[in-house]
Tab-separated table of C-alpha atoms in Angstrom:
chain	number	residue	atom	x	y	z
A	1	MET	CA	0.010	0.000	-0.008
A	2	GLY	CA	2.928	2.339	0.596
A	3	ASP	CA	3.188	4.910	3.353
A	4	PHE	CA	0.899	7.478	1.625
A	5	GLY	CA	1.426	10.340	4.066
A	6	LEU	CA	0.984	8.363	7.245
A	7	GLY	CA	1.999	11.278	9.415
A	8	ILE	CA	-1.242	13.155	9.016
A	9	SER	CA	-3.963	13.214	11.680
A	10	PRO	CA	-6.674	11.344	9.647
A	11	ALA	CA	-4.360	8.352	9.634
A	12	VAL	CA	-4.106	8.546	13.407
A	13	GLU	CA	-7.843	8.741	13.617
A	14	ALA	CA	-8.160	5.699	11.328
A	15	LEU	CA	-5.643	3.827	13.477
A	16	LYS	CA	-7.677	4.463	16.597
A	17	LYS	CA	-10.795	3.164	14.907
A	18	ALA	CA	-9.232	0.091	13.419
A	19	ALA	CA	-7.069	-0.828	16.463
A	20	SER	CA	-9.937	-1.069	18.954
A	21	PRO	CA	-11.395	-4.573	19.423
A	22	ARG	CA	-14.863	-3.146	18.843
A	23	SER	CA	-13.939	-1.889	15.420
A	24	VAL	CA	-11.920	-4.956	14.329
A	25	HIS	CA	-14.810	-7.345	15.050
A	26	THR	CA	-17.943	-5.244	14.716
A	27	ALA	CA	-16.997	-2.050	12.980
A	28	HIS	CA	-20.106	-1.852	10.795
A	29	GLN	CA	-22.542	-3.740	13.050
A	30	PHE	CA	-21.974	-2.700	16.668
A	31	PRO	CA	-25.272	-1.911	18.437
A	32	GLY	CA	-25.532	1.657	19.499
A	33	ALA	CA	-22.458	2.878	17.698
A	34	GLU	CA	-22.562	6.485	16.509
A	35	GLY	CA	-21.975	5.476	12.885
A	36	ARG	CA	-21.124	2.328	10.967
A	37	LEU	CA	-18.115	2.008	8.685
A	38	THR	CA	-18.653	0.881	5.159
A	39	PRO	CA	-16.728	-2.198	4.035
A	40	LEU	CA	-14.362	0.051	2.094
A	41	GLU	CA	-13.736	2.269	5.146
A	42	LEU	CA	-13.138	-0.761	7.368
A	43	ASP	CA	-10.612	-2.149	4.853
A	44	ALA	CA	-8.872	1.200	4.575
A	45	ASN	CA	-8.656	1.618	8.334
A	46	LEU	CA	-7.209	-1.823	8.766
A	47	GLN	CA	-4.572	-1.159	6.160
A	48	VAL	CA	-3.726	2.116	7.907
A	49	ALA	CA	-3.429	0.305	11.214
A	50	GLU	CA	-1.067	-2.249	9.759
A	51	VAL	CA	1.255	0.318	8.251
A	52	MET	CA	1.076	2.620	11.234
A	53	TYR	CA	2.062	-0.154	13.632
A	54	ARG	CA	4.947	-1.095	11.322
A	55	ASN	CA	6.203	2.476	11.353
A	56	LEU	CA	5.804	2.750	15.118
A	57	LEU	CA	7.793	-0.434	15.625
A	58	LEU	CA	10.515	0.965	13.433
A	59	GLY	CA	10.612	4.071	15.584
A	60	LYS	CA	9.414	6.500	12.932
A	61	LYS	CA	7.972	9.705	14.338
A	62	VAL	CA	4.309	10.311	13.603
A	63	GLN	CA	3.648	13.780	12.251
A	64	MET	CA	0.223	15.363	12.581
A	65	ASP	CA	-1.724	17.850	10.464
A	66	PHE	CA	-5.035	18.867	12.009
A	67	ASN	CA	-6.181	20.736	8.847
A	68	VAL	CA	-6.889	17.578	6.845
A	69	GLY	CA	-10.217	15.828	7.272
A	70	MET	CA	-10.976	12.115	6.709
A	71	ASP	CA	-12.908	12.690	3.499
A	72	SER	CA	-10.109	14.705	1.939
A	73	TRP	CA	-7.612	12.140	3.078
A	74	TYR	CA	-9.635	9.281	1.580
A	75	ARG	CA	-9.848	11.125	-1.788
A	76	GLU	CA	-6.132	11.971	-1.811
A	77	THR	CA	-5.035	8.451	-0.786
A	78	PHE	CA	-7.447	6.161	-2.589
A	79	GLY	CA	-8.675	8.214	-5.489
A	80	GLU	CA	-11.992	9.532	-6.755
A	81	ASP	CA	-13.304	6.204	-7.911
A	82	TRP	CA	-12.845	4.726	-4.418
A	83	VAL	CA	-14.679	7.713	-2.950
A	84	LYS	CA	-17.640	7.249	-5.338
A	85	LYS	CA	-17.947	3.593	-4.501
A	86	ASN	CA	-17.690	4.333	-0.809
A	87	LEU	CA	-20.424	6.973	-1.101
A	88	ALA	CA	-22.683	4.359	-2.698
A	89	GLN	CA	-21.968	2.029	0.236
A	90	ARG	CA	-22.573	4.817	2.678
A	91	ARG	CA	-25.985	5.502	1.171
A	92	GLU	CA	-26.883	1.821	1.377
A	93	LEU	CA	-25.929	1.778	5.045
A	94	GLU	CA	-28.066	4.855	5.663
A	95	ARG	CA	-31.000	3.215	3.863
A	96	GLN	CA	-30.639	0.041	5.969
A	97	ALA	CA	-30.345	2.103	9.184
A	98	LYS	CA	-33.488	4.016	8.367
A	99	GLU	CA	-35.381	0.856	7.514
A	100	THR	CA	-34.414	-0.966	10.742
A	101	GLY	CA	-34.518	2.082	12.999
A	102	GLU	CA	-30.878	1.595	13.915
A	103	ASN	CA	-29.861	3.606	17.046
A	104	SER	CA	-33.502	4.511	17.803
A	105	PRO	CA	-34.347	3.963	21.483
A	106	MET	CA	-36.301	0.750	20.826
A	107	TRP	CA	-33.546	-0.669	18.589
A	108	VAL	CA	-30.806	0.110	21.071
A	109	GLU	CA	-32.666	-1.294	24.046
A	110	ALA	CA	-33.532	-4.487	22.223
A	111	ALA	CA	-30.017	-4.949	20.955
A	112	SER	CA	-28.576	-4.295	24.367
A	113	GLY	CA	-31.015	-6.646	26.089
A	114	SER	CA	-30.265	-9.361	23.519
A	115	SER	CA	-26.571	-9.034	24.229
A	116	ASP	CA	-27.226	-9.303	27.980
A	117	LEU	CA	-29.332	-12.404	27.404
A	118	ALA	CA	-26.620	-13.931	25.253
A	119	ALA	CA	-24.120	-13.355	28.056
A	120	GLU	CA	-26.312	-15.379	30.433
A	121	VAL	CA	-26.720	-18.499	28.279
A	122	LEU	CA	-23.571	-18.611	26.113
A	123	GLN	CA	-19.899	-18.803	27.036
A	124	LEU	CA	-16.434	-18.825	25.547
A	125	GLY	CA	-14.764	-22.203	25.320
A	126	PRO	CA	-11.102	-23.062	26.033
A	127	THR	CA	-9.964	-21.941	22.559
A	128	GLY	CA	-11.942	-18.689	22.653
A	129	GLY	CA	-14.890	-19.819	20.586
A	130	GLU	CA	-18.543	-19.485	21.536
A	131	CYS	CA	-20.708	-22.318	22.761
A	132	LEU	CA	-23.722	-23.040	24.968
A	133	ARG	CA	-23.017	-22.317	28.598
A	134	ARG	CA	-22.386	-25.547	30.479
A	135	ASP	CA	-23.813	-24.546	33.841
A	136	GLY	CA	-24.562	-21.639	36.134
A	137	VAL	CA	-27.340	-20.038	34.096
A	138	ASP	CA	-29.323	-17.583	36.214
A	139	ARG	CA	-32.983	-18.404	35.733
A	140	GLU	CA	-34.247	-15.174	37.309
A	141	ALA	CA	-32.008	-13.047	35.140
A	142	VAL	CA	-33.148	-14.905	32.030
A	143	LEU	CA	-36.790	-14.430	33.027
A	144	GLU	CA	-36.331	-10.708	33.608
A	145	LEU	CA	-34.466	-10.188	30.331
A	146	LEU	CA	-37.037	-12.135	28.288
A	147	SER	CA	-39.988	-10.403	29.906
A	148	SER	CA	-38.491	-7.037	29.064
A	149	LEU	CA	-37.571	-8.047	25.487
A	150	LEU	CA	-40.977	-9.552	24.770
A	151	VAL	CA	-42.765	-6.289	25.463
A	152	LYS	CA	-40.507	-4.416	23.067
A	153	VAL	CA	-40.542	-6.881	20.159
A	154	GLN	CA	-44.312	-7.284	20.250
A	155	ILE	CA	-44.962	-3.574	19.704
A	156	SER	CA	-41.936	-2.332	17.740
A	157	HIS	CA	-40.481	-3.253	14.348
A	158	TYR	CA	-37.286	-1.373	15.341
A	159	ALA	CA	-36.996	-3.536	18.448
A	160	ARG	CA	-37.331	-6.684	16.380
A	161	CYS	CA	-34.579	-5.450	14.147
A	162	GLY	CA	-32.416	-4.633	17.152
A	163	ALA	CA	-32.934	-8.110	18.608
A	164	GLY	CA	-31.745	-9.555	15.313
A	165	GLU	CA	-28.631	-7.337	15.140
A	166	LYS	CA	-25.591	-9.608	14.652
A	167	GLN	CA	-27.947	-12.490	15.462
A	168	ASN	CA	-27.307	-11.909	19.210
A	169	GLY	CA	-30.946	-12.180	20.246
A	170	LEU	CA	-31.648	-15.085	17.944
A	171	ARG	CA	-28.669	-17.076	19.132
A	172	ALA	CA	-29.483	-16.212	22.804
A	173	MET	CA	-33.099	-17.370	22.492
A	174	VAL	CA	-32.088	-20.645	20.855
A	175	ALA	CA	-29.734	-21.180	23.768
A	176	VAL	CA	-32.554	-20.445	26.212
A	177	MET	CA	-34.598	-23.173	24.568
A	178	TRP	CA	-31.716	-25.550	25.023
A	179	HIS	CA	-31.154	-24.771	28.690
A	180	PHE	CA	-34.873	-24.458	29.744
A	181	TYR	CA	-36.602	-27.160	27.690
A	182	ALA	CA	-38.078	-28.449	30.974
A	183	ASP	CA	-39.135	-25.066	32.344
A	184	ALA	CA	-42.540	-24.186	30.938
A	185	GLU	CA	-42.519	-20.601	32.175
A	186	VAL	CA	-39.187	-19.626	30.700
A	187	LEU	CA	-39.806	-21.570	27.497
A	188	SER	CA	-43.171	-19.921	26.988
A	189	LEU	CA	-41.656	-16.407	27.154
A	190	CYS	CA	-38.794	-17.488	24.875
A	191	ALA	CA	-41.114	-19.000	22.202
A	192	ASP	CA	-43.337	-15.873	22.173
A	193	SER	CA	-40.357	-13.543	21.930
A	194	LEU	CA	-38.604	-15.524	19.184
A	195	ARG	CA	-41.784	-15.824	17.154
A	196	ALA	CA	-42.355	-12.064	17.359
A	197	VAL	CA	-38.751	-11.378	16.221
A	198	ILE	CA	-38.939	-13.547	13.091
A	199	THR	CA	-42.562	-12.980	12.004
A	200	ASN	CA	-42.616	-10.813	8.834
A	201	ASN	CA	-38.895	-10.289	9.117
A	202	LYS	CA	-37.143	-12.231	6.414
A	203	TYR	CA	-33.656	-11.289	7.553
A	204	ASN	CA	-34.199	-12.472	11.121
A	205	CYS	CA	-36.022	-15.600	9.953
A	206	ASP	CA	-33.301	-16.712	7.517
A	207	SER	CA	-30.620	-15.813	10.066
A	208	LEU	CA	-32.259	-17.925	12.727
A	209	LEU	CA	-32.357	-21.040	10.564
A	210	ALA	CA	-28.731	-20.539	9.495
A	211	LEU	CA	-27.381	-20.291	13.054
A	212	TRP	CA	-24.990	-22.789	14.449
A	213	THR	CA	-24.798	-22.671	18.275
A	214	PRO	CA	-22.675	-25.621	19.345
A	215	VAL	CA	-22.568	-27.583	22.593
A	216	HIS	CA	-19.223	-27.863	24.390
A	217	PRO	CA	-16.595	-29.077	23.468
A	218	GLN	CA	-17.460	-27.756	20.024
A	219	GLU	CA	-16.994	-23.951	19.571
A	220	ARG	CA	-17.987	-21.393	16.984
A	221	HIS	CA	-15.235	-18.901	16.367
A	222	HIS	CA	-15.542	-15.392	15.085
A	223	GLY	CA	-15.900	-15.282	11.343
A	224	GLN	CA	-16.616	-18.996	11.097
A	225	VAL	CA	-19.303	-19.883	8.566
A	226	GLU	CA	-22.655	-20.779	10.147
A	227	ARG	CA	-23.755	-24.265	9.339
A	228	GLY	CA	-27.336	-24.130	10.473
A	229	TRP	CA	-29.612	-26.783	12.110
A	230	SER	CA	-29.305	-25.521	15.713
A	231	PHE	CA	-32.744	-23.893	15.782
A	232	LEU	CA	-34.738	-26.829	14.484
A	233	ARG	CA	-32.733	-29.361	16.531
A	234	ILE	CA	-33.209	-27.452	19.800
A	235	ALA	CA	-36.753	-26.199	19.208
A	236	PHE	CA	-38.108	-29.637	18.322
A	237	ASP	CA	-36.422	-31.107	21.370
A	238	ALA	CA	-38.147	-28.583	23.613
A	239	PHE	CA	-41.433	-29.215	21.817
A	240	VAL	CA	-41.221	-32.970	22.300
A	241	PHE	CA	-40.518	-32.605	26.007
A	242	GLN	CA	-43.337	-30.141	26.617
A	243	ALA	CA	-45.697	-32.370	24.645
A	244	GLY	CA	-44.989	-35.263	26.950
A	245	GLY	CA	-42.028	-36.997	25.341
A	246	GLU	CA	-38.361	-37.121	26.271
A	247	VAL	CA	-35.457	-35.068	24.953
A	248	HIS	CA	-32.843	-36.603	22.700
A	249	PRO	CA	-29.892	-37.943	24.714
A	250	ARG	CA	-27.441	-35.226	25.696
A	251	ALA	CA	-24.505	-34.899	28.089
A	252	SER	CA	-25.652	-34.582	31.701
A	253	ALA	CA	-23.842	-31.276	32.196
A	254	ALA	CA	-24.978	-29.849	28.828
A	255	SER	CA	-28.261	-28.383	30.060
A	256	ASN	CA	-29.182	-26.080	32.888
A	257	ALA	CA	-32.551	-27.743	33.405
A	258	SER	CA	-33.023	-31.299	34.405
A	259	SER	CA	-36.044	-33.578	33.972
A	260	ALA	CA	-36.377	-33.886	37.785
A	261	GLY	CA	-38.783	-31.241	38.971
A	262	ALA	CA	-39.592	-30.269	35.361
A	263	SER	CA	-42.698	-28.465	34.365
A	264	ARG	CA	-44.642	-29.557	31.237
A	265	ASP	CA	-47.417	-27.685	29.574
A	266	LYS	CA	-49.053	-28.789	26.342
A	267	GLU	CA	-49.981	-25.154	25.626
A	268	VAL	CA	-46.297	-24.258	25.758
A	269	ALA	CA	-45.596	-27.113	23.340
A	270	VAL	CA	-48.124	-25.456	21.005
A	271	LYS	CA	-46.306	-22.110	21.409
A	272	VAL	CA	-43.024	-23.733	20.419
A	273	ALA	CA	-44.777	-25.336	17.456
A	274	ARG	CA	-46.142	-21.943	16.437
A	275	CYS	CA	-42.638	-20.495	16.691
A	276	ILE	CA	-41.305	-23.226	14.357
A	277	LEU	CA	-44.142	-22.624	11.888
A	278	ALA	CA	-43.396	-18.922	11.808
A	279	ALA	CA	-40.193	-19.767	9.926
A	280	LYS	CA	-41.710	-22.185	7.428
A	281	GLY	CA	-41.839	-19.672	4.596
A	282	SER	CA	-38.054	-19.401	4.608
A	283	PRO	CA	-36.139	-21.062	1.747
A	284	VAL	CA	-33.620	-22.106	4.393
A	285	MET	CA	-36.206	-24.191	6.264
A	286	GLU	CA	-37.495	-25.668	2.986
A	287	ALA	CA	-33.964	-26.806	2.152
A	288	GLN	CA	-33.356	-28.199	5.655
A	289	LEU	CA	-36.586	-30.159	5.630
A	290	ARG	CA	-35.663	-31.710	2.286
A	291	LEU	CA	-32.152	-32.577	3.533
A	292	LEU	CA	-33.696	-34.038	6.708
A	293	LYS	CA	-35.421	-36.719	4.697
A	294	ALA	CA	-32.509	-37.399	2.419
A	295	THR	CA	-29.345	-39.372	2.987
A	296	ALA	CA	-26.333	-37.139	3.639
A	297	GLU	CA	-22.778	-38.368	3.361
A	298	ARG	CA	-21.331	-36.368	6.268
A	299	PRO	CA	-24.081	-34.581	8.193
A	300	CYS	CA	-23.155	-32.328	10.994
A	301	GLN	CA	-24.035	-33.418	14.546
A	302	GLU	CA	-27.227	-31.355	14.727
A	303	HIS	CA	-28.396	-32.573	11.319
A	304	ARG	CA	-27.717	-36.184	12.250
A	305	GLU	CA	-29.465	-35.884	15.680
A	306	LEU	CA	-32.548	-34.228	14.121
A	307	GLN	CA	-32.797	-37.075	11.586
A	308	GLU	CA	-32.724	-39.523	14.531
A	309	MET	CA	-35.400	-37.535	16.324
A	310	LEU	CA	-37.784	-37.147	13.357
A	311	PRO	CA	-39.887	-40.333	13.904
A	312	LYS	CA	-40.396	-39.436	17.626
A	313	ILE	CA	-41.274	-35.820	16.708
A	314	ILE	CA	-43.975	-36.987	14.276
A	315	GLN	CA	-45.394	-39.474	16.763
A	316	VAL	CA	-45.488	-36.998	19.629
A	317	THR	CA	-47.133	-34.441	17.360
A	318	LYS	CA	-49.818	-36.946	16.443
A	319	ASP	CA	-50.345	-37.890	20.097
A	320	LEU	CA	-50.690	-34.225	21.143
A	321	ALA	CA	-52.991	-33.480	18.257
A	322	GLY	CA	-55.166	-36.369	19.400
A	323	ARG	CA	-55.411	-34.793	22.901
A	324	LEU	CA	-55.985	-31.277	21.561
A	325	LYS	CA	-58.705	-32.085	18.985
A	326	GLY	CA	-58.922	-29.602	16.134
A	327	ASN	CA	-55.711	-27.733	16.979
A	328	GLU	CA	-54.740	-26.057	13.696
A	329	VAL	CA	-51.122	-25.368	14.785
A	330	LEU	CA	-50.452	-29.054	15.378
A	331	SER	CA	-52.198	-30.059	12.172
A	332	GLU	CA	-50.048	-27.612	10.221
A	333	LEU	CA	-46.865	-28.839	11.907
A	334	LEU	CA	-47.739	-32.459	11.206
A	335	ALA	CA	-48.367	-31.628	7.536
A	336	LEU	CA	-45.014	-29.848	7.369
A	337	LEU	CA	-43.153	-32.807	8.895
A	338	GLU	CA	-44.890	-35.445	6.710
A	339	ALA	CA	-44.753	-33.509	3.410
């Protein structure tokens, strides 16, 4: 890239942006940030950081010129064509922000609450990747966070977009279903909240189905491609238990809830079924349901387990539909599974 006038103050400003952990990992997505960087700006700032650090390590003095602004520096360094492309990207970011209500009070509160919920039910593994928390989940904290989030996402489109930001809320609620499959109260709140977040929101719906939230010792590292299946695997497990069946075998320490002292409620099972059906229009779900009934050479763990669970899911759905005569949600779910 060359040194392109690294001594000027805009380069120092770019260094500060690019060097912070927040900017490196979430520069154009961080909830509540004053402004998002375009992909071109992020790339430019990272290049600046690399060269700046190299010069600092070599002991070169950093000169500063406070009369040059970032826009002028971008134009001088990268050229007019780069500036035009960046302007187009900036306008697209502004359009997206306006559509989702980014940084509006409801968006910020939902995004923040979702991050807090994720912190309760997820953890970092030994190698720094993310996975489902093994133990120590605070039920009361989860209840409080879900109750607050549900009110917001039921009344505000901006809150629903905030909850889907960076998939934090989606991933957190899938994790809640995993931990609290045997807790009807928590699961009821979670199913209602998740259904509100994905209904009539294609981005959230597709993102939910594409999520991969692994169980320890597996970990999902930053930037790793999502491989899907976690939502259907975990949601159907919770549905089966609340409908009167048993969960698929899992490690004893892998879930916060245990079957002992569990609470079951067939109406909560229906809520979970309704949440699953809210995603049925997604092409991601259509593809996953086709793959579920096909023979895969090397299916991932969640895919393989869901295939093993499918006969039991269908039978439990039939049994519950027999007890709740005329329930349209269960009839629709059964049709989806048997199609």
